[in-house]
Every structure is written in structure tokens, then in C-alpha cells.
């Protein structure tokens, strides 16, 4: 497993963590203290804000989990990967995205730039 695969695995552990304590622990393992996350719908910096964004996504999509789709591609301190938000009940995936992460020297994430490839339509 590469440093990129390890960082992405921790990233998904955070996004799929349940309960405030598990979420806080997973966020701290995945991100640096001043780590950030930015996508078209959210922006967060620091563990507390990151945990709040993740908890909000979990509230909006109960019964869903974030899953890697394809291989992680990385070089230097940067990696990119794609993912889907999948319903555990029926396998549907209303959200898909491509994320680009930058890693700190300790292997934790310094920043995430997310690009939403598929989002639910209002209706």
C-alpha cells in the first residue's frame, strides 16, 4: 500500500465514521490540525469544522457510505481519486466526485479539493 492509498483509506474512515467520538478520532488520524476541505458545497478548516461537514453529509444521506471507485493516482505530495456515496439499502449512488488531496510530511491530509461529478437533482 502506498502513502497515497493509506491517506485515502483514512479519508474514507473519517467520512464513514459513526458517532462523535469515532468521527473526531478518524478526522484527527486523516487530517493535519489545520487541514482543509473545499468542494462546491462546503468549505472547512481544522478538525472541528471538518467533523461538522462530515456529520452534515451523513445527516443529509442516512444509510449511505462513501466508497472509492477505481485506483488512487499520486505523485510527490498530491493524489487524486474518485468516489461514490452509495446507499447500503439498494446500491444506488446519488453522489459521485473526484478529489485531489495534498499530503503533509507525516502522511496526513493538508488539503482536499473536491469536484462533484454527480449530485441529486431536486424533485
Coordinates of C-alpha atoms in Angstrom, one line a residue:
X1 CA 0.0 0.0 0.0
X2 CA 1.4 3.4 -1.0
X3 CA 1.3 6.6 1.2
X4 CA -1.5 7.8 -1.1
X5 CA -3.6 4.6 -0.6
X6 CA -3.1 4.9 3.2
X7 CA -4.1 8.5 3.2
X8 CA -7.2 7.8 1.1
X9 CA -8.2 4.8 3.3
X10 CA -8.0 7.1 6.4
X11 CA -10.1 9.7 4.5
X12 CA -12.9 7.2 3.9
X13 CA -12.7 6.0 7.5
X14 CA -13.4 9.6 8.5
X15 CA -16.3 10.1 6.1
X16 CA -17.8 6.8 7.2
X17 CA -17.2 7.1 10.9
X18 CA -20.3 7.0 13.1
X19 CA -20.7 8.8 16.4
X20 CA -19.0 12.0 17.5
X21 CA -16.0 10.3 19.3
X22 CA -15.3 7.9 16.4
X23 CA -15.6 10.8 13.9
X24 CA -13.3 13.1 15.9
X25 CA -10.7 10.3 16.1
X26 CA -10.9 9.5 12.4
X27 CA -10.7 13.1 11.4
X28 CA -7.6 13.6 13.6
X29 CA -6.0 10.5 12.0
X30 CA -6.7 11.6 8.5
X31 CA -6.1 15.4 8.5
X32 CA -3.4 17.7 10.0
X33 CA -4.7 20.0 12.7
X34 CA -5.1 22.9 10.2
X35 CA -6.2 20.6 7.3
X36 CA -8.8 21.8 5.0
X37 CA -11.6 20.6 2.7
X38 CA -13.2 22.5 -0.2
X39 CA -15.9 21.4 -2.7
X40 CA -18.6 23.4 -4.4
X41 CA -21.0 23.0 -1.4
X42 CA -18.7 23.1 1.6
X43 CA -15.5 24.6 2.9
X44 CA -13.9 23.7 6.3
X45 CA -10.6 24.1 8.1
X46 CA -9.5 22.3 11.2
X47 CA -10.7 19.2 12.8
X48 CA -13.9 20.6 14.4
X49 CA -15.1 22.1 11.1
X50 CA -14.2 19.0 9.1
X51 CA -16.1 16.8 11.5
X52 CA -19.1 19.1 11.2
X53 CA -19.1 19.0 7.4
X54 CA -18.9 15.2 7.5
X55 CA -21.7 14.9 10.1
X56 CA -23.8 17.2 7.9
X57 CA -23.3 14.9 4.9
X58 CA -24.2 11.9 7.0
X59 CA -27.4 13.6 8.2
X60 CA -28.3 14.5 4.6
X61 CA -27.7 11.0 3.3
X62 CA -28.6 8.5 6.1
X63 CA -27.9 4.9 5.2
X64 CA -25.2 5.8 2.7
X65 CA -21.4 5.2 2.8
X66 CA -18.5 6.7 0.9
X67 CA -16.7 4.3 -1.4
X68 CA -13.6 4.6 -3.5
X69 CA -14.2 3.9 -7.2
X70 CA -11.0 3.0 -9.0
X71 CA -7.4 3.4 -8.2
X72 CA -5.7 6.2 -6.3
X73 CA -3.2 8.1 -8.5
X74 CA -0.4 10.0 -6.8
X75 CA 2.9 11.7 -7.2
X76 CA 5.0 13.9 -4.9
X77 CA 2.7 15.1 -2.1
X78 CA -0.5 15.0 -4.2
X79 CA -3.1 12.3 -5.1
X80 CA -6.4 12.1 -6.9
X81 CA -9.2 9.6 -6.7
X82 CA -12.9 9.1 -7.4
X83 CA -15.6 8.1 -5.1
X84 CA -19.4 7.5 -4.8
X85 CA -21.8 7.9 -2.0
X86 CA -23.7 4.6 -2.0
X87 CA -26.9 3.5 -0.4
X88 CA -26.4 0.5 1.8
X89 CA -30.1 -0.5 1.1
X90 CA -30.2 -0.5 -2.7
X91 CA -26.7 0.2 -4.0
X92 CA -27.8 3.4 -5.7
X93 CA -25.1 6.2 -5.8
X94 CA -26.7 9.6 -5.9
X95 CA -23.3 11.4 -5.5
X96 CA -20.0 10.9 -7.2
X97 CA -16.9 13.0 -7.1
X98 CA -13.2 13.4 -7.9
X99 CA -11.0 14.6 -5.1
X100 CA -7.4 15.9 -5.1
X101 CA -5.5 15.7 -1.8
X102 CA -2.2 17.2 -0.7
X103 CA -0.3 15.4 2.0
X104 CA 1.8 16.7 4.8
X105 CA 5.2 15.0 5.6
X106 CA 3.5 12.8 8.2
X107 CA 1.2 11.4 5.6
X108 CA -1.9 13.1 6.8
X109 CA -4.0 15.3 4.6
X110 CA -3.3 19.1 4.4
X111 CA -6.0 19.9 1.9
X112 CA -8.8 18.4 -0.2
X113 CA -10.2 19.9 -3.3
X114 CA -13.4 18.1 -4.3
X115 CA -15.1 18.2 -7.7
X116 CA -18.7 16.9 -7.7
X117 CA -19.3 14.8 -10.8
X118 CA -22.9 13.7 -9.9
X119 CA -25.3 15.2 -7.5
X120 CA -29.0 14.6 -6.9
X121 CA -31.5 16.8 -8.7
X122 CA -34.3 18.5 -6.8
X123 CA -37.5 16.8 -7.4

